[in-house]
Amino acid sequence: MKCKEYDDKTLAKLHEVELEIFDEFVRICKKHNLEYFMTGGTMLGAVRHKGFIPWDDDVDLGMMRKDYDLFIKYAQEDLNEKYYLDCFETNKEYYLPFAKIRKNDTIFDEEDCHHLNNHKGIFIDIIPFENAPKQDSLKQKIQAVLVRNITDTMFYKTKIRKLKNSRHPSFVAILSILPKRTLMKLQNRLMHLHKDDNSEYVVALAGTYGYVKETSKRTTFLPSKSIKFENRIYQGMNNPDAYLSRIFGDYMKLPPKEKRRNHMPLKLEFEKK
């Protein structure tokens, strides 16, 4: 996934729509007293740029599993009709281990997913964080590997990725015998294994940086703290420096252009024509 350059007006409009969706997410969280925090490039943008990373085009939010599950429940009832909750619980064809909120009557048609007959609206990502038995334990590694391989299998079965590009092609080939819905149910159960634990560490099994980097002390994330993002006040991590250093290293230094990433789509429309 390379970084493609938007023109300034288009990127600004995209950010505006994503903030609109973000505000709807926050409205539901406040209504039901649910805790969230910015994560990934969104947390990095808040610290380094006081808003979006200049070339970034998405929003990443995190929630602990209990709050995440409650959000999915409440959003199905409370989400404004302008938006669509896209996740395992609402979409029988869903293939990701985290949820998206999409804006209806918009199009953000990504190249990898262009062939899928799914909702392609502009979106934000909501990532569940799981309780971890302890940092880098065998039990956690097995859990993480299974979750990752089911994700790879879903990418293979939905023709987003070729089998040879999976981390464990042989294992993925075996898993691919199972129906897609069965795989998603299995993955969902695996991610809920430690739902009720009060562990010292937490992990984003649905994260993109690998379970080792994605595992941190609970106090890194909670309690969340207010931070400015695009002249708004949202919730960030309790200790963003600990997280950002772990994920990005010297995070205040801008990466070279060849290492910058975004999701620029094949087709982007702010109103369906």
Tab-separated table of C-alpha atoms in Angstrom:
chain	number	residue	atom	x	y	z
A	1	MET	CA	0.000	0.000	0.000
A	2	LYS	CA	1.732	3.107	-1.267
A	3	CYS	CA	1.039	6.753	-0.535
A	4	LYS	CA	-0.801	8.465	-3.382
A	5	GLU	CA	-1.211	12.202	-3.400
A	6	TYR	CA	-4.650	13.773	-3.144
A	7	ASP	CA	-5.203	17.349	-4.196
A	8	ASP	CA	-5.579	19.562	-1.125
A	9	LYS	CA	-9.270	20.299	-1.630
A	10	THR	CA	-10.247	16.632	-1.972
A	11	LEU	CA	-8.246	15.514	1.059
A	12	ALA	CA	-9.675	18.346	3.161
A	13	LYS	CA	-13.214	17.325	2.155
A	14	LEU	CA	-12.466	13.681	2.981
A	15	HIS	CA	-11.162	14.681	6.409
A	16	GLU	CA	-14.306	16.736	6.950
A	17	VAL	CA	-16.547	13.726	6.288
A	18	GLU	CA	-14.433	11.465	8.496
A	19	LEU	CA	-14.660	13.969	11.354
A	20	GLU	CA	-18.424	14.036	10.854
A	21	ILE	CA	-18.520	10.239	11.285
A	22	PHE	CA	-16.121	10.499	14.235
A	23	ASP	CA	-18.490	12.957	15.937
A	24	GLU	CA	-21.398	10.536	15.503
A	25	PHE	CA	-19.308	7.772	17.074
A	26	VAL	CA	-18.463	10.044	20.020
A	27	ARG	CA	-22.132	10.978	20.441
A	28	ILE	CA	-23.080	7.347	20.985
A	29	CYS	CA	-20.110	6.753	23.309
A	30	LYS	CA	-21.078	9.731	25.459
A	31	LYS	CA	-24.733	8.731	25.542
A	32	HIS	CA	-23.879	5.264	26.878
A	33	ASN	CA	-20.776	6.181	28.906
A	34	LEU	CA	-18.382	4.130	26.758
A	35	GLU	CA	-14.629	4.773	26.777
A	36	TYR	CA	-12.592	5.033	23.582
A	37	PHE	CA	-9.216	6.359	22.484
A	38	MET	CA	-7.521	7.278	19.234
A	39	THR	CA	-5.006	4.720	18.023
A	40	GLY	CA	-2.595	4.048	15.130
A	41	GLY	CA	-1.950	6.915	12.755
A	42	THR	CA	-4.780	8.947	14.263
A	43	MET	CA	-3.081	8.986	17.676
A	44	LEU	CA	0.217	9.809	15.977
A	45	GLY	CA	-1.444	12.647	14.061
A	46	ALA	CA	-2.949	14.075	17.245
A	47	VAL	CA	0.456	14.209	18.955
A	48	ARG	CA	2.656	15.230	16.018
A	49	HIS	CA	0.295	17.360	13.929
A	50	LYS	CA	-2.612	18.207	16.273
A	51	GLY	CA	-4.816	16.551	13.678
A	52	PHE	CA	-4.554	14.311	10.623
A	53	ILE	CA	-1.136	13.271	9.372
A	54	PRO	CA	-0.910	15.493	6.254
A	55	TRP	CA	-1.081	12.601	3.785
A	56	ASP	CA	-3.330	10.282	5.840
A	57	ASP	CA	-6.907	9.539	4.823
A	58	ASP	CA	-8.479	7.468	7.590
A	59	VAL	CA	-9.427	7.494	11.293
A	60	ASP	CA	-8.473	4.685	13.703
A	61	LEU	CA	-10.211	4.383	17.076
A	62	GLY	CA	-9.786	1.813	19.832
A	63	MET	CA	-12.031	0.455	22.576
A	64	MET	CA	-11.617	-2.250	25.185
A	65	ARG	CA	-13.603	-5.372	24.306
A	66	LYS	CA	-16.476	-4.816	26.776
A	67	ASP	CA	-17.041	-1.250	25.583
A	68	TYR	CA	-16.602	-2.319	21.957
A	69	ASP	CA	-19.305	-4.993	22.260
A	70	LEU	CA	-21.645	-2.524	23.945
A	71	PHE	CA	-20.969	0.040	21.224
A	72	ILE	CA	-21.882	-2.505	18.524
A	73	LYS	CA	-25.115	-3.243	20.401
A	74	TYR	CA	-26.105	0.386	20.974
A	75	ALA	CA	-25.029	1.642	17.550
A	76	GLN	CA	-27.449	-0.754	15.869
A	77	GLU	CA	-30.233	1.109	17.667
A	78	ASP	CA	-28.878	4.657	17.916
A	79	LEU	CA	-26.744	5.294	14.839
A	80	ASN	CA	-28.073	8.142	12.723
A	81	GLU	CA	-29.632	6.903	9.488
A	82	LYS	CA	-26.993	8.805	7.503
A	83	TYR	CA	-24.470	6.142	8.560
A	84	TYR	CA	-24.053	2.382	8.339
A	85	LEU	CA	-22.437	0.126	10.969
A	86	ASP	CA	-20.408	-2.390	8.979
A	87	CYS	CA	-19.277	-5.360	11.084
A	88	PHE	CA	-19.631	-9.081	11.806
A	89	GLU	CA	-22.884	-8.505	13.678
A	90	THR	CA	-24.642	-6.549	10.919
A	91	ASN	CA	-23.205	-7.887	7.658
A	92	LYS	CA	-23.284	-11.596	6.768
A	93	GLU	CA	-20.565	-11.042	4.170
A	94	TYR	CA	-18.190	-9.156	6.512
A	95	TYR	CA	-14.566	-10.289	6.551
A	96	LEU	CA	-12.645	-8.069	9.009
A	97	PRO	CA	-12.002	-8.514	12.776
A	98	PHE	CA	-13.020	-4.930	13.569
A	99	ALA	CA	-15.918	-2.612	12.749
A	100	LYS	CA	-16.344	0.333	10.407
A	101	ILE	CA	-18.859	3.142	10.421
A	102	ARG	CA	-19.586	4.243	6.856
A	103	LYS	CA	-21.456	7.239	5.543
A	104	ASN	CA	-24.339	6.351	3.273
A	105	ASP	CA	-24.491	7.873	-0.212
A	106	THR	CA	-20.714	8.278	-0.434
A	107	ILE	CA	-18.130	6.138	-2.210
A	108	PHE	CA	-14.605	5.225	-1.117
A	109	ASP	CA	-13.849	2.354	-3.485
A	110	GLU	CA	-10.488	0.817	-2.540
A	111	GLU	CA	-8.548	-1.140	-5.155
A	112	ASP	CA	-8.244	-4.347	-3.083
A	113	CYS	CA	-11.989	-4.444	-2.420
A	114	HIS	CA	-13.242	-3.086	-5.746
A	115	HIS	CA	-14.630	-6.470	-6.810
A	116	LEU	CA	-16.714	-6.942	-3.648
A	117	ASN	CA	-20.430	-6.225	-3.687
A	118	ASN	CA	-20.435	-4.413	-0.345
A	119	HIS	CA	-21.075	-0.969	1.120
A	120	LYS	CA	-18.236	1.241	-0.091
A	121	GLY	CA	-18.972	4.421	1.822
A	122	ILE	CA	-16.348	6.693	3.423
A	123	PHE	CA	-15.527	5.179	6.808
A	124	ILE	CA	-13.727	5.212	10.134
A	125	ASP	CA	-12.283	2.088	11.812
A	126	ILE	CA	-13.170	0.941	15.338
A	127	ILE	CA	-10.688	-1.603	16.691
A	128	PRO	CA	-11.344	-3.834	19.736
A	129	PHE	CA	-8.555	-4.222	22.296
A	130	GLU	CA	-8.440	-7.526	24.165
A	131	ASN	CA	-7.235	-8.479	27.623
A	132	ALA	CA	-3.898	-10.301	27.338
A	133	PRO	CA	-2.890	-13.148	29.713
A	134	LYS	CA	0.573	-11.631	29.973
A	135	GLN	CA	3.012	-10.038	27.584
A	136	ASP	CA	4.157	-12.395	24.816
A	137	SER	CA	2.903	-15.609	26.477
A	138	LEU	CA	2.540	-18.856	24.508
A	139	LYS	CA	-1.215	-18.763	25.072
A	140	GLN	CA	-1.418	-15.266	23.634
A	141	LYS	CA	0.798	-16.174	20.684
A	142	ILE	CA	-1.452	-19.115	19.769
A	143	GLN	CA	-4.526	-16.900	20.045
A	144	ALA	CA	-2.923	-14.179	17.910
A	145	VAL	CA	-1.703	-16.609	15.239
A	146	LEU	CA	-5.158	-18.189	14.916
A	147	VAL	CA	-6.877	-14.813	14.656
A	148	ARG	CA	-4.335	-13.599	12.071
A	149	ASN	CA	-4.677	-16.750	9.964
A	150	ILE	CA	-8.455	-16.540	9.937
A	151	THR	CA	-8.126	-12.941	8.717
A	152	ASP	CA	-5.723	-14.119	5.995
A	153	THR	CA	-8.174	-16.889	5.084
A	154	MET	CA	-11.010	-14.389	4.753
A	155	PHE	CA	-8.819	-12.240	2.511
A	156	TYR	CA	-8.129	-15.326	0.382
A	157	LYS	CA	-11.759	-16.457	0.241
A	158	THR	CA	-12.956	-12.965	-0.696
A	159	LYS	CA	-10.209	-12.742	-3.358
A	160	ILE	CA	-8.518	-9.758	-1.744
A	161	ARG	CA	-5.221	-11.583	-1.386
A	162	LYS	CA	-3.669	-14.589	-3.109
A	163	LEU	CA	-2.921	-17.724	-1.102
A	164	LYS	CA	0.840	-17.399	-1.664
A	165	ASN	CA	0.766	-13.963	0.001
A	166	SER	CA	-0.586	-15.351	3.270
A	167	ARG	CA	1.785	-15.740	6.203
A	168	HIS	CA	1.014	-19.470	6.500
A	169	PRO	CA	-0.368	-20.609	3.110
A	170	SER	CA	-0.774	-24.266	4.099
A	171	PHE	CA	-2.768	-23.420	7.207
A	172	VAL	CA	-4.883	-20.925	5.265
A	173	ALA	CA	-5.595	-23.554	2.606
A	174	ILE	CA	-6.934	-25.905	5.305
A	175	LEU	CA	-9.019	-23.192	6.976
A	176	SER	CA	-10.466	-22.139	3.626
A	177	ILE	CA	-12.485	-25.372	3.552
A	178	LEU	CA	-14.779	-23.821	6.186
A	179	PRO	CA	-17.600	-21.452	5.184
A	180	LYS	CA	-16.852	-17.738	5.625
A	181	ARG	CA	-19.488	-17.224	8.315
A	182	THR	CA	-18.142	-20.179	10.310
A	183	LEU	CA	-14.640	-18.699	10.163
A	184	MET	CA	-15.859	-15.326	11.377
A	185	LYS	CA	-17.777	-16.902	14.267
A	186	LEU	CA	-14.663	-18.860	15.248
A	187	GLN	CA	-12.493	-15.754	15.093
A	188	ASN	CA	-14.999	-13.795	17.146
A	189	ARG	CA	-14.956	-16.474	19.866
A	190	LEU	CA	-11.162	-16.541	19.896
A	191	MET	CA	-11.008	-12.780	20.365
A	192	HIS	CA	-13.444	-13.012	23.294
A	193	LEU	CA	-11.408	-15.596	25.239
A	194	HIS	CA	-10.245	-13.127	27.909
A	195	LYS	CA	-13.191	-10.723	27.776
A	196	ASP	CA	-13.749	-10.762	31.547
A	197	ASP	CA	-10.097	-10.702	32.663
A	198	ASN	CA	-8.596	-7.707	34.428
A	199	SER	CA	-5.137	-8.218	32.954
A	200	GLU	CA	-2.074	-6.016	33.251
A	201	TYR	CA	-1.615	-6.073	29.464
A	202	VAL	CA	-3.987	-5.557	26.544
A	203	VAL	CA	-3.553	-6.367	22.862
A	204	ALA	CA	-5.103	-5.269	19.576
A	205	LEU	CA	-5.419	-8.659	17.871
A	206	ALA	CA	-7.096	-6.866	14.970
A	207	GLY	CA	-4.202	-4.406	14.666
A	208	THR	CA	-1.860	-4.164	11.690
A	209	TYR	CA	1.514	-4.110	13.451
A	210	GLY	CA	1.657	-7.668	14.824
A	211	TYR	CA	0.568	-8.855	18.266
A	212	VAL	CA	3.989	-8.255	19.914
A	213	LYS	CA	4.036	-4.543	19.024
A	214	GLU	CA	0.300	-4.289	19.627
A	215	THR	CA	0.616	-5.560	23.234
A	216	SER	CA	1.092	-2.893	25.898
A	217	LYS	CA	0.266	-2.292	29.536
A	218	ARG	CA	-3.340	-1.361	30.191
A	219	THR	CA	-2.156	1.924	31.708
A	220	THR	CA	-0.784	2.910	28.295
A	221	PHE	CA	-4.353	3.245	27.046
A	222	LEU	CA	-6.521	3.800	30.111
A	223	PRO	CA	-7.827	5.980	31.505
A	224	SER	CA	-8.141	7.889	28.255
A	225	LYS	CA	-7.228	11.582	28.156
A	226	SER	CA	-8.562	14.540	26.237
A	227	ILE	CA	-6.396	15.774	23.366
A	228	LYS	CA	-6.859	18.283	20.544
A	229	PHE	CA	-7.426	16.907	17.051
A	230	GLU	CA	-8.307	19.263	14.179
A	231	ASN	CA	-9.492	21.953	16.630
A	232	ARG	CA	-11.808	19.449	18.307
A	233	ILE	CA	-11.317	17.694	21.638
A	234	TYR	CA	-11.385	13.895	21.501
A	235	GLN	CA	-10.089	11.095	23.718
A	236	GLY	CA	-6.545	9.840	23.275
A	237	MET	CA	-4.430	7.306	25.146
A	238	ASN	CA	-3.321	7.773	28.724
A	239	ASN	CA	0.357	7.450	27.719
A	240	PRO	CA	0.661	8.044	23.973
A	241	ASP	CA	4.467	8.273	24.103
A	242	ALA	CA	4.770	4.655	25.311
A	243	TYR	CA	2.477	3.428	22.523
A	244	LEU	CA	3.841	5.563	19.691
A	245	SER	CA	7.475	4.749	20.555
A	246	ARG	CA	6.647	1.045	20.503
A	247	ILE	CA	4.827	1.193	17.171
A	248	PHE	CA	6.703	3.904	15.248
A	249	GLY	CA	10.066	4.352	17.005
A	250	ASP	CA	11.180	7.993	16.642
A	251	TYR	CA	7.616	9.047	15.934
A	252	MET	CA	8.176	12.818	15.899
A	253	LYS	CA	10.421	12.462	12.849
A	254	LEU	CA	8.599	12.478	9.511
A	255	PRO	CA	9.153	9.294	7.474
A	256	PRO	CA	10.654	9.575	3.971
A	257	LYS	CA	8.119	9.814	1.171
A	258	GLU	CA	8.637	6.213	0.074
A	259	LYS	CA	7.539	4.954	3.496
A	260	ARG	CA	4.375	7.018	3.751
A	261	ARG	CA	1.082	5.145	3.415
A	262	ASN	CA	-2.558	5.914	2.748
A	263	HIS	CA	-5.657	4.249	1.245
A	264	MET	CA	-6.363	6.454	-1.778
A	265	PRO	CA	-9.330	4.790	-3.553
A	266	LEU	CA	-10.041	4.080	-7.181
A	267	LYS	CA	-13.205	6.123	-6.853
A	268	LEU	CA	-14.130	8.776	-4.304
A	269	GLU	CA	-17.518	10.502	-4.227
A	270	PHE	CA	-18.968	12.672	-1.476
A	271	GLU	CA	-22.447	12.245	-2.924
A	272	LYS	CA	-23.593	9.329	-5.032
A	273	LYS	CA	-24.359	10.490	-8.536
